[in-house]
PDB file of C-alpha atoms in Angstrom:
ATOM      1  CA  ALA A 960      21.413-174.799  46.472  1.00  0.00           C
ATOM      2  CA  GLN A 961      24.137-174.864  43.903  1.00  0.00           C
ATOM      3  CA  THR A 962      24.156-172.213  41.213  1.00  0.00           C
ATOM      4  CA  VAL A 963      26.123-171.822  38.012  1.00  0.00           C
ATOM      5  CA  THR A 964      26.748-168.435  36.433  1.00  0.00           C
ATOM      6  CA  GLN A 965      27.971-167.680  32.939  1.00  0.00           C
ATOM      7  CA  SER A 966      28.443-163.943  32.780  1.00  0.00           C
ATOM      8  CA  GLN A 967      29.074-163.723  29.030  1.00  0.00           C
ATOM      9  CA  PRO A 968      25.840-164.140  27.051  1.00  0.00           C
ATOM     10  CA  GLU A 969      27.757-163.816  23.789  1.00  0.00           C
ATOM     11  CA  MET A 970      31.375-164.101  22.659  1.00  0.00           C
ATOM     12  CA  SER A 971      33.048-163.957  19.282  1.00  0.00           C
ATOM     13  CA  VAL A 972      36.481-164.925  18.047  1.00  0.00           C
ATOM     14  CA  GLN A 973      38.397-164.968  14.791  1.00  0.00           C
ATOM     15  CA  GLU A 974      38.951-168.332  13.211  1.00  0.00           C
ATOM     16  CA  ALA A 975      42.234-169.916  14.393  1.00  0.00           C
ATOM     17  CA  GLU A 976      42.390-167.646  17.456  1.00  0.00           C
ATOM     18  CA  THR A 977      41.911-168.621  21.093  1.00  0.00           C
ATOM     19  CA  VAL A 978      38.857-167.785  23.173  1.00  0.00           C
ATOM     20  CA  THR A 979      38.043-168.304  26.850  1.00  0.00           C
ATOM     21  CA  LEU A 980      34.525-168.740  28.180  1.00  0.00           C
ATOM     22  CA  SER A 981      33.897-167.983  31.848  1.00  0.00           C
ATOM     23  CA  CYS A 982      31.914-169.919  34.428  1.00  0.00           C
ATOM     24  CA  THR A 983      31.587-169.513  38.161  1.00  0.00           C
ATOM     25  CA  TYR A 984      29.616-171.632  40.552  1.00  0.00           C
ATOM     26  CA  ASP A 985      28.511-171.656  44.129  1.00  0.00           C
ATOM     27  CA  THR A 986      28.616-174.739  46.329  1.00  0.00           C
ATOM     28  CA  SER A 987      29.447-175.843  49.834  1.00  0.00           C
ATOM     29  CA  GLU A 988      30.547-179.296  48.694  1.00  0.00           C
ATOM     30  CA  SER A 989      34.170-180.307  48.426  1.00  0.00           C
ATOM     31  CA  ASP A 990      33.770-183.015  45.829  1.00  0.00           C
ATOM     32  CA  TYR A 991      31.798-182.598  42.634  1.00  0.00           C
ATOM     33  CA  TYR A 992      32.027-182.627  38.853  1.00  0.00           C
ATOM     34  CA  LEU A 993      32.024-179.753  36.407  1.00  0.00           C
ATOM     35  CA  PHE A 994      31.199-179.957  32.731  1.00  0.00           C
ATOM     36  CA  TRP A 995      31.173-177.950  29.566  1.00  0.00           C
ATOM     37  CA  TYR A 996      28.511-178.887  27.046  1.00  0.00           C
ATOM     38  CA  LYS A 997      28.280-177.592  23.490  1.00  0.00           C
ATOM     39  CA  GLN A 998      24.934-177.101  21.749  1.00  0.00           C
ATOM     40  CA  PRO A 999      25.330-176.319  18.032  1.00  0.00           C
ATOM     41  CA  PRO A1000      22.422-175.194  15.828  1.00  0.00           C
ATOM     42  CA  SER A1001      21.464-178.849  15.444  1.00  0.00           C
ATOM     43  CA  ARG A1002      20.528-178.592  19.155  1.00  0.00           C
ATOM     44  CA  GLN A1003      22.373-181.785  20.105  1.00  0.00           C
ATOM     45  CA  MET A1004      23.886-181.219  23.534  1.00  0.00           C
ATOM     46  CA  ILE A1005      27.421-182.576  23.255  1.00  0.00           C
ATOM     47  CA  LEU A1006      29.721-183.200  26.207  1.00  0.00           C
ATOM     48  CA  VAL A1007      32.941-181.290  25.583  1.00  0.00           C
ATOM     49  CA  ILE A1008      34.943-181.779  28.737  1.00  0.00           C
ATOM     50  CA  ARG A1009      34.593-183.001  32.311  1.00  0.00           C
ATOM     51  CA  GLN A1010      36.526-182.050  35.437  1.00  0.00           C
ATOM     52  CA  GLU A1011      36.519-183.856  38.765  1.00  0.00           C
ATOM     53  CA  ALA A1012      36.936-181.435  41.633  1.00  0.00           C
ATOM     54  CA  TYR A1013      39.361-183.585  43.579  1.00  0.00           C
ATOM     55  CA  LYS A1014      41.768-183.632  40.638  1.00  0.00           C
ATOM     56  CA  GLN A1015      44.055-180.623  40.608  1.00  0.00           C
ATOM     57  CA  GLN A1016      45.152-181.178  37.045  1.00  0.00           C
ATOM     58  CA  ASN A1017      43.092-179.282  34.496  1.00  0.00           C
ATOM     59  CA  ALA A1018      41.222-181.477  32.027  1.00  0.00           C
ATOM     60  CA  THR A1019      42.049-181.238  28.334  1.00  0.00           C
ATOM     61  CA  GLU A1020      40.411-182.659  25.212  1.00  0.00           C
ATOM     62  CA  ASN A1021      42.315-181.822  22.055  1.00  0.00           C
ATOM     63  CA  ARG A1022      41.783-178.086  21.439  1.00  0.00           C
ATOM     64  CA  PHE A1023      39.606-177.704  24.540  1.00  0.00           C
ATOM     65  CA  SER A1024      41.051-177.169  27.991  1.00  0.00           C
ATOM     66  CA  VAL A1025      39.798-175.826  31.273  1.00  0.00           C
ATOM     67  CA  ASN A1026      41.210-173.585  33.960  1.00  0.00           C
ATOM     68  CA  PHE A1027      39.775-174.965  37.173  1.00  0.00           C
ATOM     69  CA  GLN A1028      40.272-172.704  40.180  1.00  0.00           C
ATOM     70  CA  LYS A1029      38.612-174.541  43.057  1.00  0.00           C
ATOM     71  CA  ALA A1030      39.147-171.904  45.721  1.00  0.00           C
ATOM     72  CA  ALA A1031      37.746-169.219  43.452  1.00  0.00           C
ATOM     73  CA  LYS A1032      34.954-171.556  42.256  1.00  0.00           C
ATOM     74  CA  SER A1033      35.839-170.742  38.695  1.00  0.00           C
ATOM     75  CA  PHE A1034      35.797-173.112  35.710  1.00  0.00           C
ATOM     76  CA  SER A1035      36.669-171.467  32.401  1.00  0.00           C
ATOM     77  CA  LEU A1036      36.876-173.157  29.015  1.00  0.00           C
ATOM     78  CA  LYS A1037      39.646-172.324  26.576  1.00  0.00           C
ATOM     79  CA  ILE A1038      39.223-173.157  22.924  1.00  0.00           C
ATOM     80  CA  SER A1039      42.439-173.016  20.951  1.00  0.00           C
ATOM     81  CA  ASP A1040      42.728-172.700  17.164  1.00  0.00           C
ATOM     82  CA  SER A1041      39.006-171.904  16.882  1.00  0.00           C
ATOM     83  CA  GLN A1042      37.206-173.509  13.973  1.00  0.00           C
ATOM     84  CA  LEU A1043      33.937-172.616  12.274  1.00  0.00           C
ATOM     85  CA  GLY A1044      32.436-175.814  13.657  1.00  0.00           C
ATOM     86  CA  ASP A1045      32.992-174.549  17.193  1.00  0.00           C
ATOM     87  CA  ALA A1046      30.179-172.040  16.769  1.00  0.00           C
ATOM     88  CA  ALA A1047      27.508-173.011  19.297  1.00  0.00           C
ATOM     89  CA  MET A1048      25.955-172.318  22.668  1.00  0.00           C
ATOM     90  CA  TYR A1049      28.254-173.455  25.443  1.00  0.00           C
ATOM     91  CA  PHE A1050      26.821-174.485  28.786  1.00  0.00           C
ATOM     92  CA  CYS A1051      28.704-174.903  32.021  1.00  0.00           C
ATOM     93  CA  ALA A1052      27.195-177.471  34.397  1.00  0.00           C
ATOM     94  CA  TYR A1053      27.726-178.661  37.959  1.00  0.00           C
ATOM     95  CA  TRP A1054      26.986-182.021  39.544  1.00  0.00           C
ATOM     96  CA  GLY A1055      27.416-182.701  43.240  1.00  0.00           C
ATOM     97  CA  PHE A1056      27.476-185.889  45.260  1.00  0.00           C
ATOM     98  CA  GLN A1057      25.189-184.560  47.943  1.00  0.00           C
ATOM     99  CA  GLY A1058      21.669-183.256  47.771  1.00  0.00           C
ATOM    100  CA  ALA A1059      19.715-183.642  44.567  1.00  0.00           C
ATOM    101  CA  GLN A1060      22.566-185.189  42.548  1.00  0.00           C
ATOM    102  CA  LYS A1061      21.443-183.579  39.350  1.00  0.00           C
ATOM    103  CA  LEU A1062      23.090-181.421  36.733  1.00  0.00           C
ATOM    104  CA  VAL A1063      22.763-177.694  37.346  1.00  0.00           C
ATOM    105  CA  PHE A1064      23.311-175.656  34.204  1.00  0.00           C
ATOM    106  CA  GLY A1065      24.348-172.090  33.592  1.00  0.00           C
ATOM    107  CA  GLN A1066      22.451-169.910  31.148  1.00  0.00           C
ATOM    108  CA  GLY A1067      24.914-170.431  28.342  1.00  0.00           C
ATOM    109  CA  THR A1068      27.319-168.406  26.202  1.00  0.00           C
ATOM    110  CA  ARG A1069      26.733-168.075  22.477  1.00  0.00           C
ATOM    111  CA  LEU A1070      30.062-168.348  20.656  1.00  0.00           C
ATOM    112  CA  THR A1071      30.420-166.959  17.148  1.00  0.00           C
ATOM    113  CA  ILE A1072      33.433-167.770  14.985  1.00  0.00           C
ATOM    114  CA  ASN A1073      34.364-165.074  12.469  1.00  0.00           C
ATOM    115  CA  PRO A1074      36.036-166.367   9.296  1.00  0.00           C
TER     116      PRO A1074
ATOM    117  CA  GLU B 626      21.466-195.577  15.265  1.00  0.00           C
ATOM    118  CA  THR B 627      23.824-194.625  18.030  1.00  0.00           C
ATOM    119  CA  GLY B 628      23.533-192.480  21.117  1.00  0.00           C
ATOM    120  CA  VAL B 629      20.232-190.894  22.044  1.00  0.00           C
ATOM    121  CA  THR B 630      17.564-190.199  19.451  1.00  0.00           C
ATOM    122  CA  GLN B 631      14.375-188.169  19.725  1.00  0.00           C
ATOM    123  CA  THR B 632      11.279-187.890  17.575  1.00  0.00           C
ATOM    124  CA  PRO B 633       9.775-185.748  16.298  1.00  0.00           C
ATOM    125  CA  ARG B 634      12.382-183.034  15.927  1.00  0.00           C
ATOM    126  CA  HIS B 635       9.708-180.350  15.556  1.00  0.00           C
ATOM    127  CA  LEU B 636       6.121-180.273  16.794  1.00  0.00           C
ATOM    128  CA  VAL B 637       3.390-177.670  16.564  1.00  0.00           C
ATOM    129  CA  MET B 638       0.252-178.303  18.555  1.00  0.00           C
ATOM    130  CA  GLY B 639      -2.840-176.507  19.712  1.00  0.00           C
ATOM    131  CA  MET B 640      -3.746-176.193  23.362  1.00  0.00           C
ATOM    132  CA  THR B 641      -6.424-178.877  23.067  1.00  0.00           C
ATOM    133  CA  ASN B 642      -4.258-181.429  21.269  1.00  0.00           C
ATOM    134  CA  LYS B 643      -2.674-184.565  22.681  1.00  0.00           C
ATOM    135  CA  LYS B 644       0.751-185.517  21.425  1.00  0.00           C
ATOM    136  CA  SER B 645       3.725-187.588  22.551  1.00  0.00           C
ATOM    137  CA  LEU B 646       7.475-187.116  22.394  1.00  0.00           C
ATOM    138  CA  LYS B 647       9.665-190.174  22.026  1.00  0.00           C
ATOM    139  CA  CYS B 648      13.213-190.801  23.161  1.00  0.00           C
ATOM    140  CA  GLU B 649      15.339-193.872  22.555  1.00  0.00           C
ATOM    141  CA  GLN B 650      18.828-194.550  23.866  1.00  0.00           C
ATOM    142  CA  HIS B 651      21.170-197.058  22.263  1.00  0.00           C
ATOM    143  CA  LEU B 652      23.859-196.899  24.947  1.00  0.00           C
ATOM    144  CA  GLY B 653      22.703-199.650  27.286  1.00  0.00           C
ATOM    145  CA  HIS B 654      22.095-197.103  30.037  1.00  0.00           C
ATOM    146  CA  ASN B 655      19.794-197.637  32.992  1.00  0.00           C
ATOM    147  CA  ALA B 656      18.604-194.083  33.577  1.00  0.00           C
ATOM    148  CA  MET B 657      16.796-191.599  31.365  1.00  0.00           C
ATOM    149  CA  TYR B 658      15.831-187.964  31.842  1.00  0.00           C
ATOM    150  CA  TRP B 659      13.541-185.286  30.407  1.00  0.00           C
ATOM    151  CA  TYR B 660      14.769-181.694  30.434  1.00  0.00           C
ATOM    152  CA  LYS B 661      13.037-178.496  29.346  1.00  0.00           C
ATOM    153  CA  GLN B 662      15.066-175.730  27.701  1.00  0.00           C
ATOM    154  CA  SER B 663      13.264-172.418  27.441  1.00  0.00           C
ATOM    155  CA  ALA B 664      14.649-169.293  25.851  1.00  0.00           C
ATOM    156  CA  LYS B 665      17.070-167.432  28.081  1.00  0.00           C
ATOM    157  CA  LYS B 666      16.676-169.927  30.938  1.00  0.00           C
ATOM    158  CA  PRO B 667      18.951-172.727  32.137  1.00  0.00           C
ATOM    159  CA  LEU B 668      17.984-176.297  31.415  1.00  0.00           C
ATOM    160  CA  GLU B 669      15.384-177.561  33.853  1.00  0.00           C
ATOM    161  CA  LEU B 670      15.227-181.206  34.891  1.00  0.00           C
ATOM    162  CA  MET B 671      11.673-182.512  34.611  1.00  0.00           C
ATOM    163  CA  PHE B 672      11.750-186.254  35.236  1.00  0.00           C
ATOM    164  CA  VAL B 673      14.237-189.006  36.026  1.00  0.00           C
ATOM    165  CA  TYR B 674      13.627-192.687  35.338  1.00  0.00           C
ATOM    166  CA  SER B 675      15.722-195.575  36.578  1.00  0.00           C
ATOM    167  CA  LEU B 676      15.034-198.996  35.076  1.00  0.00           C
ATOM    168  CA  GLU B 677      11.537-197.926  34.037  1.00  0.00           C
ATOM    169  CA  GLU B 678      10.701-196.523  37.462  1.00  0.00           C
ATOM    170  CA  ARG B 679      10.235-192.800  38.014  1.00  0.00           C
ATOM    171  CA  VAL B 680      12.625-191.612  40.685  1.00  0.00           C
ATOM    172  CA  GLU B 681      12.162-187.868  40.452  1.00  0.00           C
ATOM    173  CA  ASN B 682       9.465-185.467  39.381  1.00  0.00           C
ATOM    174  CA  ASN B 683      10.501-181.851  39.716  1.00  0.00           C
ATOM    175  CA  SER B 684       7.109-180.273  40.363  1.00  0.00           C
ATOM    176  CA  VAL B 685       6.096-180.617  36.744  1.00  0.00           C
ATOM    177  CA  PRO B 686       2.447-179.841  35.882  1.00  0.00           C
ATOM    178  CA  SER B 687       0.254-182.869  35.296  1.00  0.00           C
ATOM    179  CA  ARG B 688      -0.292-181.871  31.676  1.00  0.00           C
ATOM    180  CA  PHE B 689       3.123-183.502  31.144  1.00  0.00           C
ATOM    181  CA  SER B 690       2.922-187.264  31.650  1.00  0.00           C
ATOM    182  CA  PRO B 691       6.070-189.380  31.278  1.00  0.00           C
ATOM    183  CA  GLU B 692       6.159-193.058  30.448  1.00  0.00           C
ATOM    184  CA  CYS B 693       9.105-195.447  30.459  1.00  0.00           C
ATOM    185  CA  PRO B 694       8.084-198.880  29.112  1.00  0.00           C
ATOM    186  CA  ASN B 695      11.648-200.206  29.199  1.00  0.00           C
ATOM    187  CA  SER B 696      15.143-198.967  29.906  1.00  0.00           C
ATOM    188  CA  SER B 697      15.711-197.923  26.286  1.00  0.00           C
ATOM    189  CA  HIS B 698      12.567-195.899  25.646  1.00  0.00           C
ATOM    190  CA  LEU B 699      11.090-192.833  27.264  1.00  0.00           C
ATOM    191  CA  PHE B 700       7.962-190.935  26.278  1.00  0.00           C
ATOM    192  CA  LEU B 701       6.544-187.593  27.277  1.00  0.00           C
ATOM    193  CA  HIS B 702       2.798-187.408  26.742  1.00  0.00           C
ATOM    194  CA  LEU B 703       1.443-183.905  26.310  1.00  0.00           C
ATOM    195  CA  HIS B 704      -2.147-182.712  26.726  1.00  0.00           C
ATOM    196  CA  THR B 705      -3.851-179.340  27.141  1.00  0.00           C
ATOM    197  CA  LEU B 706      -0.560-177.494  27.044  1.00  0.00           C
ATOM    198  CA  GLN B 707      -0.163-173.752  27.396  1.00  0.00           C
ATOM    199  CA  PRO B 708       1.769-171.394  25.105  1.00  0.00           C
ATOM    200  CA  GLU B 709       4.411-170.982  27.829  1.00  0.00           C
ATOM    201  CA  ASP B 710       5.182-174.690  27.457  1.00  0.00           C
ATOM    202  CA  SER B 711       6.760-173.930  24.090  1.00  0.00           C
ATOM    203  CA  ALA B 712      10.401-174.927  24.452  1.00  0.00           C
ATOM    204  CA  LEU B 713      13.065-177.407  23.454  1.00  0.00           C
ATOM    205  CA  TYR B 714      12.560-180.724  25.215  1.00  0.00           C
ATOM    206  CA  LEU B 715      15.737-182.701  25.640  1.00  0.00           C
ATOM    207  CA  CYS B 716      16.093-186.338  26.570  1.00  0.00           C
ATOM    208  CA  ALA B 717      19.251-187.676  28.189  1.00  0.00           C
ATOM    209  CA  SER B 718      20.559-190.953  29.541  1.00  0.00           C
ATOM    210  CA  SER B 719      23.257-192.120  31.919  1.00  0.00           C
ATOM    211  CA  GLN B 720      24.631-195.443  33.000  1.00  0.00           C
ATOM    212  CA  ASP B 721      23.024-195.146  36.416  1.00  0.00           C
ATOM    213  CA  PRO B 722      20.464-192.732  37.846  1.00  0.00           C
ATOM    214  CA  PHE B 723      21.707-189.394  39.091  1.00  0.00           C
ATOM    215  CA  GLN B 724      25.071-190.090  37.504  1.00  0.00           C
ATOM    216  CA  GLU B 725      27.189-187.105  36.675  1.00  0.00           C
ATOM    217  CA  THR B 726      27.839-187.853  32.996  1.00  0.00           C
ATOM    218  CA  GLN B 727      24.760-187.708  30.831  1.00  0.00           C
ATOM    219  CA  TYR B 728      24.352-188.030  27.078  1.00  0.00           C
ATOM    220  CA  PHE B 729      21.730-185.923  25.362  1.00  0.00           C
ATOM    221  CA  GLY B 730      19.490-186.363  22.372  1.00  0.00           C
ATOM    222  CA  PRO B 731      18.956-183.658  19.732  1.00  0.00           C
ATOM    223  CA  GLY B 732      15.726-182.436  21.303  1.00  0.00           C
ATOM    224  CA  THR B 733      12.190-181.779  20.135  1.00  0.00           C
ATOM    225  CA  ARG B 734      11.311-178.161  19.404  1.00  0.00           C
ATOM    226  CA  LEU B 735       7.714-177.724  20.616  1.00  0.00           C
ATOM    227  CA  LEU B 736       5.481-174.799  19.740  1.00  0.00           C
ATOM    228  CA  VAL B 737       2.105-174.526  21.446  1.00  0.00           C
ATOM    229  CA  LEU B 738      -0.374-172.266  19.709  1.00  0.00           C
TER     230      LEU B 738
END
């Protein structure tokens, strides 16, 4: 079964600085999707960024970018120019084409932005 | 309203009560999901519905009873819950069932006393 591991329960960063959140996963599949979701205090789970495994180019969405290392099964999220509104729980998730075809989530990283 | 909405946002119930959670999606999607988010645990998929038909039930106790009257609405009926059922219950939808990109509602925070 696929597993997703976020080894940093909590992270903090100064406003306007850059922070990287780590995620590793375990799978035997060659094609799959990876996601980062953001859950602010409002609890709304918001899709931040999506990466397709067959694409070598790292996905970017404005200030959010990923470092996808397929061989290492690593999928980190970089947030540039951190803003107070970025404070939230961040969840890494995996979805594979085979097997259960459902999202598998990590345990989350709580990100605090210091003004 | 846009996206996925859930009501109520907060619910406190006793173990003998019966209550229902409601989810509505305004995205024209064909699949809807219930997830449970407990403290310090990853999200757990509970149920998947495709065009009003249940396609997956992840070994969820029978005290949770889902209902999908149409492709836009999803309910989770609760009865004789236990304190360990206290959690955030999230609804999500996707264009097709078991699709990789899902859109979530704001959740219902449930406390069972």
